[in-house]
Amino acid sequence: MKKLISIAAAGVLLLGLAGCASGGDSGGSDAAGGGESKALDELVVGFAQVGAESGWRTANTKDIQAAFEDAGIELKFSDAQQKQENQIKAIRSYIQQGVDYIAFSPVVETGWDAVLNEAKAAGIPVILTDRAVDSKDESLYVSFLGSDFVEEGEKAGEWAVEEFADADSVKIVQLEGTTGAAPAIDRAEGFANVIGEDDKFEIVASQTGDFTRAGGLQVMEALLKSNPDIDLVYAHNDDMGLGAIEAIEAAGLVPGVDIKIITVDAVKDGMQALADGKINFIVECSPLLGQQLVDIVKTLNDGGTVEPRIVTEETTFTKEQAIEALPDRQY
Ligand code: AHR
């Protein structure tokens, strides 16, 4: 069934790449390199990665680097160590070097217009992967390839509503991702959209753990001291959930039993914790964006246009589903 879904998703993407309208000025043939297609081994793409904050990010980096290597396209790679100024520097350096395309996953949503205008003025098309920018000018990028984070938050909320159907009150701790990052904003919004309809759900604390395991551990340790009766932890990624598990165990409680845990991502370590009963539910966020990014670059290089928004296909996992999926999990 999963294979069928992947094949269908790939088909949808290919259709999207083959025949769709452009996302704005940047998506037209000018932005795609002036109409002259280059041999793949002459193309240069600059990729400005967020950092290496999570298992998801490591898998995403590996997948993108492998896809470009397989395609025979040169990929210049930089790691911004979760700092926007580093990412802006990297993008400026790609502009100076005259790369053919720039792709990046924005650390935070705002503050990109200036550097994206510089890329536009240099005629270098920009592709957003994984995270969105909050800009009114959609001509600043050709396409945004990545998950629907609001929907991910809603899926987390729906599980909570079902799991706590018989409870009178549910005290929730939310471990937020990086402040200002699209997945942190949207996953909180999606979750609130669903649980907000019922007064019995109360978010007693909501703090950032910066998408890291150490952040999840540190925040959860402190929150357990000030909030003795937590029913549910909603962590915006697996790593923070895994950090929270350590803190819960250190406090003499049983994660998954005394305190239920929902996370997002479904990387191997998260799936193992789900299979072990320490996490109760995971909303998948796929880091495997490499091949789709290569396909976008190839289409633009051939003078084609791409969809302005390409949404990644994702699912959710219960304990039983994690046990079944784990042996084949790639990351
Ligand atoms: O932008 C995707 C998010 O960033 C992943 O959920 C998280 O693990 C990562 O750090």
Coordinates of C-alpha atoms and ligand atoms in Angstrom, one line a residue:
M1 CA 0.0 0.0 0.0
K2 CA 2.8 2.4 0.9
K3 CA 4.5 1.6 -2.4
L4 CA 1.3 2.4 -4.3
I5 CA 1.1 5.8 -2.4
S6 CA 4.7 6.6 -3.3
I7 CA 4.2 5.7 -7.0
A8 CA 1.0 7.8 -7.0
A9 CA 2.9 10.7 -5.4
A10 CA 5.7 10.5 -7.9
G11 CA 3.2 10.5 -10.7
V12 CA 1.5 13.6 -9.3
L13 CA 4.8 15.4 -9.1
L14 CA 5.9 14.4 -12.6
L15 CA 2.5 15.7 -14.0
G16 CA 3.0 18.8 -11.9
L17 CA 6.5 19.3 -13.3
A18 CA 5.6 18.6 -16.9
G19 CA 2.7 20.8 -17.4
C20 CA 2.0 23.5 -14.9
A21 CA 1.8 27.2 -14.7
S22 CA 4.7 29.0 -13.2
G23 CA 4.7 30.4 -9.7
G24 CA 5.4 33.9 -10.7
D25 CA 8.1 36.0 -12.5
S26 CA 10.9 33.7 -11.2
G27 CA 9.2 30.6 -12.6
G28 CA 9.3 31.8 -16.2
S29 CA 11.9 30.7 -18.8
D30 CA 14.0 33.8 -18.1
A31 CA 14.5 32.8 -14.5
A32 CA 15.2 29.2 -15.6
G33 CA 18.4 30.3 -17.2
G34 CA 17.4 32.4 -20.3
G35 CA 16.0 29.4 -22.2
E36 CA 19.5 27.8 -22.9
S37 CA 19.5 24.4 -21.4
K38 CA 22.9 23.2 -20.1
A39 CA 24.3 19.7 -19.9
L40 CA 23.7 18.3 -16.4
D41 CA 27.4 18.1 -15.6
E42 CA 27.7 21.9 -16.3
L43 CA 24.9 22.8 -13.9
V44 CA 25.8 24.2 -10.5
V45 CA 23.2 24.4 -7.7
G46 CA 23.9 26.1 -4.3
F47 CA 22.0 24.6 -1.4
A48 CA 21.9 26.5 1.9
Q49 CA 20.9 24.0 4.6
V50 CA 19.4 25.0 8.1
G51 CA 22.0 23.0 10.1
A52 CA 22.2 19.5 11.6
E53 CA 19.8 20.0 14.5
S54 CA 17.9 16.8 14.2
G55 CA 17.8 13.3 12.8
W56 CA 15.4 14.6 10.2
R57 CA 17.8 17.3 9.1
T58 CA 20.7 14.8 8.7
A59 CA 18.5 12.5 6.6
N60 CA 17.4 15.5 4.5
T61 CA 21.0 16.5 3.8
K62 CA 22.1 13.0 2.9
D63 CA 19.1 12.5 0.6
I64 CA 19.7 15.8 -1.2
Q65 CA 23.4 15.3 -1.6
A66 CA 22.9 11.7 -2.9
A67 CA 20.2 12.8 -5.4
F68 CA 22.4 15.4 -6.9
E69 CA 25.4 13.1 -7.1
D70 CA 23.2 10.4 -8.8
A71 CA 22.0 13.0 -11.3
G72 CA 25.5 14.2 -12.1
I73 CA 24.7 17.8 -11.1
E74 CA 27.2 19.7 -9.0
L75 CA 25.8 20.7 -5.6
K76 CA 27.5 23.4 -3.4
F77 CA 26.4 22.8 0.2
S78 CA 26.5 25.0 3.2
D79 CA 25.3 24.4 6.8
A80 CA 24.0 27.6 8.5
Q81 CA 24.1 26.1 12.0
Q82 CA 20.5 27.3 12.6
K83 CA 21.5 31.0 12.1
Q84 CA 19.7 33.1 9.6
E85 CA 22.7 35.4 9.1
N86 CA 24.8 32.4 8.0
Q87 CA 22.2 31.3 5.6
I88 CA 22.0 34.8 4.1
K89 CA 25.8 34.9 3.7
A90 CA 25.7 31.5 2.0
I91 CA 23.1 32.6 -0.5
R92 CA 25.0 35.8 -1.2
S93 CA 28.1 33.8 -1.8
Y94 CA 26.2 31.5 -4.3
I95 CA 25.0 34.6 -6.1
Q96 CA 28.6 35.9 -6.3
Q97 CA 29.7 32.6 -7.7
G98 CA 27.0 32.7 -10.3
V99 CA 25.4 29.3 -9.6
D100 CA 22.6 28.3 -11.9
Y101 CA 20.0 27.7 -9.1
I102 CA 19.8 28.3 -5.4
A103 CA 17.8 26.0 -3.1
F104 CA 17.4 26.5 0.6
S105 CA 15.3 25.6 3.7
P106 CA 14.8 28.9 5.5
V107 CA 15.7 28.8 9.2
V108 CA 12.9 31.2 10.0
E109 CA 10.0 32.6 8.0
T110 CA 10.7 36.3 7.8
G111 CA 13.6 38.5 6.7
W112 CA 14.4 37.1 3.3
D113 CA 13.1 39.7 0.8
A114 CA 16.4 41.6 0.4
V115 CA 18.6 38.6 -0.4
L116 CA 15.9 37.0 -2.5
N117 CA 15.7 40.2 -4.5
E118 CA 19.4 40.1 -5.0
A119 CA 19.1 36.5 -6.4
K120 CA 16.3 37.7 -8.7
A121 CA 18.3 40.6 -10.0
A122 CA 21.1 38.2 -10.8
G123 CA 18.6 36.0 -12.7
I124 CA 19.2 33.0 -10.4
P125 CA 16.0 31.0 -9.7
V126 CA 15.4 30.1 -6.1
I127 CA 13.7 26.9 -4.9
L128 CA 12.4 26.6 -1.3
T129 CA 12.7 23.2 0.2
D130 CA 11.1 22.0 3.4
R131 CA 10.2 25.4 4.9
A132 CA 8.4 28.5 3.6
V133 CA 9.3 32.2 3.7
D134 CA 6.8 34.7 4.8
S135 CA 7.0 37.2 1.9
K136 CA 4.2 39.0 0.0
D137 CA 6.3 38.8 -3.2
E138 CA 5.8 35.3 -4.6
S139 CA 8.0 36.1 -7.6
L140 CA 11.0 35.8 -5.3
Y141 CA 11.0 32.0 -5.6
V142 CA 10.0 29.5 -8.3
S143 CA 8.6 26.8 -6.1
F144 CA 8.2 25.7 -2.5
L145 CA 8.6 21.9 -2.1
G146 CA 7.8 20.5 1.3
S147 CA 5.2 19.4 3.9
D148 CA 2.0 20.9 4.9
F149 CA 3.0 21.7 8.5
V150 CA -0.5 23.0 9.5
E151 CA -2.0 19.6 8.5
E152 CA 0.7 17.8 10.5
G153 CA -0.4 19.8 13.6
E154 CA -4.0 19.0 12.9
K155 CA -3.2 15.3 12.7
A156 CA -1.5 15.5 16.1
G157 CA -4.6 17.2 17.5
E158 CA -7.0 14.7 16.0
W159 CA -5.1 11.9 17.8
A160 CA -5.2 13.8 21.1
V161 CA -9.0 14.3 20.7
E162 CA -9.5 10.6 20.1
E163 CA -7.1 9.4 22.8
F164 CA -8.5 11.6 25.5
A165 CA -12.2 11.2 24.5
D166 CA -13.2 10.1 28.0
A167 CA -11.0 12.5 30.0
D168 CA -12.5 15.6 31.7
S169 CA -9.3 17.6 31.5
V170 CA -6.0 17.3 29.6
K171 CA -2.9 19.2 30.6
I172 CA -0.6 19.6 27.7
V173 CA 3.1 20.6 27.4
Q174 CA 4.0 21.8 23.9
L175 CA 7.7 21.6 22.9
E176 CA 8.0 24.1 20.1
G177 CA 10.5 24.0 17.2
T178 CA 12.8 26.9 16.5
T179 CA 11.1 30.2 17.2
G180 CA 10.0 31.9 14.0
A181 CA 10.5 28.7 11.9
A182 CA 7.6 27.7 9.6
P183 CA 7.2 24.2 11.1
A184 CA 7.1 25.6 14.7
I185 CA 4.5 28.2 13.8
D186 CA 2.3 25.9 11.6
R187 CA 2.4 22.8 13.8
A188 CA 1.3 24.9 16.8
E189 CA -1.5 26.5 14.7
G190 CA -2.7 23.1 13.3
F191 CA -2.8 21.5 16.8
A192 CA -4.6 24.5 18.3
N193 CA -7.1 24.4 15.4
V194 CA -8.2 21.0 16.5
I195 CA -7.9 20.9 20.3
G196 CA -9.0 24.5 20.6
E197 CA -12.6 23.4 20.0
D198 CA -12.7 21.7 23.4
D199 CA -12.1 23.6 26.7
K200 CA -10.9 20.5 28.5
F201 CA -7.6 20.7 26.6
E202 CA -5.2 23.2 28.3
I203 CA -1.7 23.9 27.1
V204 CA -0.1 24.6 30.5
A205 CA 3.3 25.4 29.0
S206 CA 4.6 25.9 25.5
Q207 CA 8.4 26.5 25.0
T208 CA 11.0 26.1 22.3
G209 CA 13.4 23.2 22.4
D210 CA 14.9 24.5 19.1
F211 CA 14.2 21.1 17.4
T212 CA 17.1 19.5 19.3
R213 CA 17.2 16.5 21.7
A214 CA 19.2 18.6 24.2
G215 CA 16.6 21.4 24.0
G216 CA 13.7 18.9 24.5
L217 CA 15.5 17.4 27.5
Q218 CA 16.3 20.8 29.1
V219 CA 12.9 22.3 28.7
M220 CA 11.1 19.2 29.8
E221 CA 13.2 18.9 32.9
A222 CA 12.3 22.4 34.0
L223 CA 8.6 22.0 33.0
L224 CA 8.2 18.8 35.0
K225 CA 9.3 20.7 38.1
S226 CA 6.7 23.5 37.7
N227 CA 3.9 21.3 36.2
P228 CA 3.5 18.0 38.2
D229 CA 0.3 16.8 36.4
I230 CA 1.1 16.7 32.7
D231 CA -1.1 14.4 30.7
L232 CA 0.4 14.9 27.2
V233 CA 3.6 16.2 25.6
Y234 CA 3.2 17.4 22.0
A235 CA 6.7 17.8 20.6
H236 CA 7.2 19.5 17.2
N237 CA 9.8 16.8 16.3
D238 CA 11.0 13.4 17.3
D239 CA 14.3 14.7 18.7
M240 CA 12.6 17.0 21.2
G241 CA 10.3 14.1 22.1
L242 CA 13.3 11.9 22.7
G243 CA 14.8 14.5 24.9
A244 CA 11.5 14.8 26.8
I245 CA 11.5 11.0 27.3
E246 CA 14.9 11.2 29.1
A247 CA 13.6 13.9 31.4
I248 CA 10.4 12.0 32.1
E249 CA 12.3 8.9 33.0
A250 CA 14.7 10.8 35.1
A251 CA 11.7 12.2 37.1
G252 CA 10.7 8.6 37.8
L253 CA 7.7 8.6 35.4
V254 CA 6.9 6.2 32.6
P255 CA 6.9 8.0 29.1
G256 CA 4.0 6.8 27.0
V257 CA 2.0 5.7 30.1
D258 CA 2.1 8.3 32.8
I259 CA 2.6 11.0 30.2
K260 CA 1.5 10.4 26.6
I261 CA 3.7 11.7 23.9
I262 CA 3.0 12.8 20.3
T263 CA 5.9 13.8 18.0
V264 CA 6.4 14.8 14.3
D265 CA 8.9 13.3 11.8
A266 CA 9.1 9.5 12.1
V267 CA 12.9 9.2 11.9
K268 CA 14.2 5.8 13.0
D269 CA 15.0 6.7 16.6
G270 CA 11.5 8.2 17.0
M271 CA 9.9 5.1 15.4
Q272 CA 11.9 2.8 17.7
A273 CA 10.6 4.8 20.7
L274 CA 7.1 4.5 19.3
A275 CA 7.5 0.7 18.8
D276 CA 8.8 0.5 22.5
G277 CA 5.7 2.3 23.7
K278 CA 7.6 5.5 24.9
I279 CA 6.0 7.7 22.2
N280 CA 2.3 7.1 21.5
F281 CA 1.8 8.6 18.1
I282 CA 4.0 10.1 15.3
V283 CA 2.9 12.3 12.5
E284 CA 5.3 11.8 9.5
C285 CA 7.3 14.6 7.9
S286 CA 9.3 13.2 5.1
P287 CA 12.9 14.5 4.7
L288 CA 13.3 12.7 1.3
L289 CA 13.1 15.8 -0.9
G290 CA 16.3 15.2 -3.0
Q291 CA 14.8 13.5 -6.1
Q292 CA 12.0 16.0 -6.3
L293 CA 14.4 18.9 -6.0
V294 CA 16.6 17.4 -8.8
D295 CA 13.5 17.0 -11.0
I296 CA 12.6 20.6 -10.5
V297 CA 16.1 21.8 -11.5
K298 CA 16.0 19.5 -14.5
T299 CA 12.6 20.8 -15.6
L300 CA 13.7 24.4 -15.3
N301 CA 16.9 23.7 -17.1
D302 CA 14.9 22.3 -20.0
G303 CA 12.9 25.5 -20.1
G304 CA 9.8 24.0 -18.4
T305 CA 7.8 25.5 -15.6
V306 CA 7.0 23.9 -12.2
E307 CA 4.2 24.1 -9.7
P308 CA 4.6 27.0 -7.2
R309 CA 3.7 24.6 -4.4
I310 CA 4.5 20.9 -4.2
V311 CA 3.3 19.2 -1.1
T312 CA 5.0 16.1 0.2
E313 CA 2.9 13.0 0.8
E314 CA 2.9 11.8 4.4
T315 CA 1.2 9.5 6.8
T316 CA 0.9 8.9 10.6
F317 CA 2.1 6.0 12.8
T318 CA 0.8 4.1 15.7
K319 CA 2.8 1.6 17.7
E320 CA 1.7 -1.3 15.6
Q321 CA 2.4 0.6 12.4
A322 CA 5.9 1.6 13.6
I323 CA 6.8 -2.0 14.4
E324 CA 5.8 -3.0 10.8
A325 CA 7.5 -0.1 9.2
L326 CA 10.8 -0.1 11.2
P327 CA 12.7 -2.9 9.3
D328 CA 12.4 -0.9 6.0
R329 CA 12.8 2.6 7.4
Q330 CA 15.5 4.3 5.4
Y331 CA 16.4 7.0 7.9
Ligands
AHR1 O1 11.6 21.7 8.8 C1 11.4 20.4 9.2 C2 11.7 20.2 10.7 O2 13.0 20.7 10.9 C3 11.7 18.8 11.2 O3 10.5 18.4 11.6 C4 12.7 18.9 12.3 O4 13.1 17.7 12.8 C5 13.7 19.7 11.7 O5 14.7 20.2 12.5

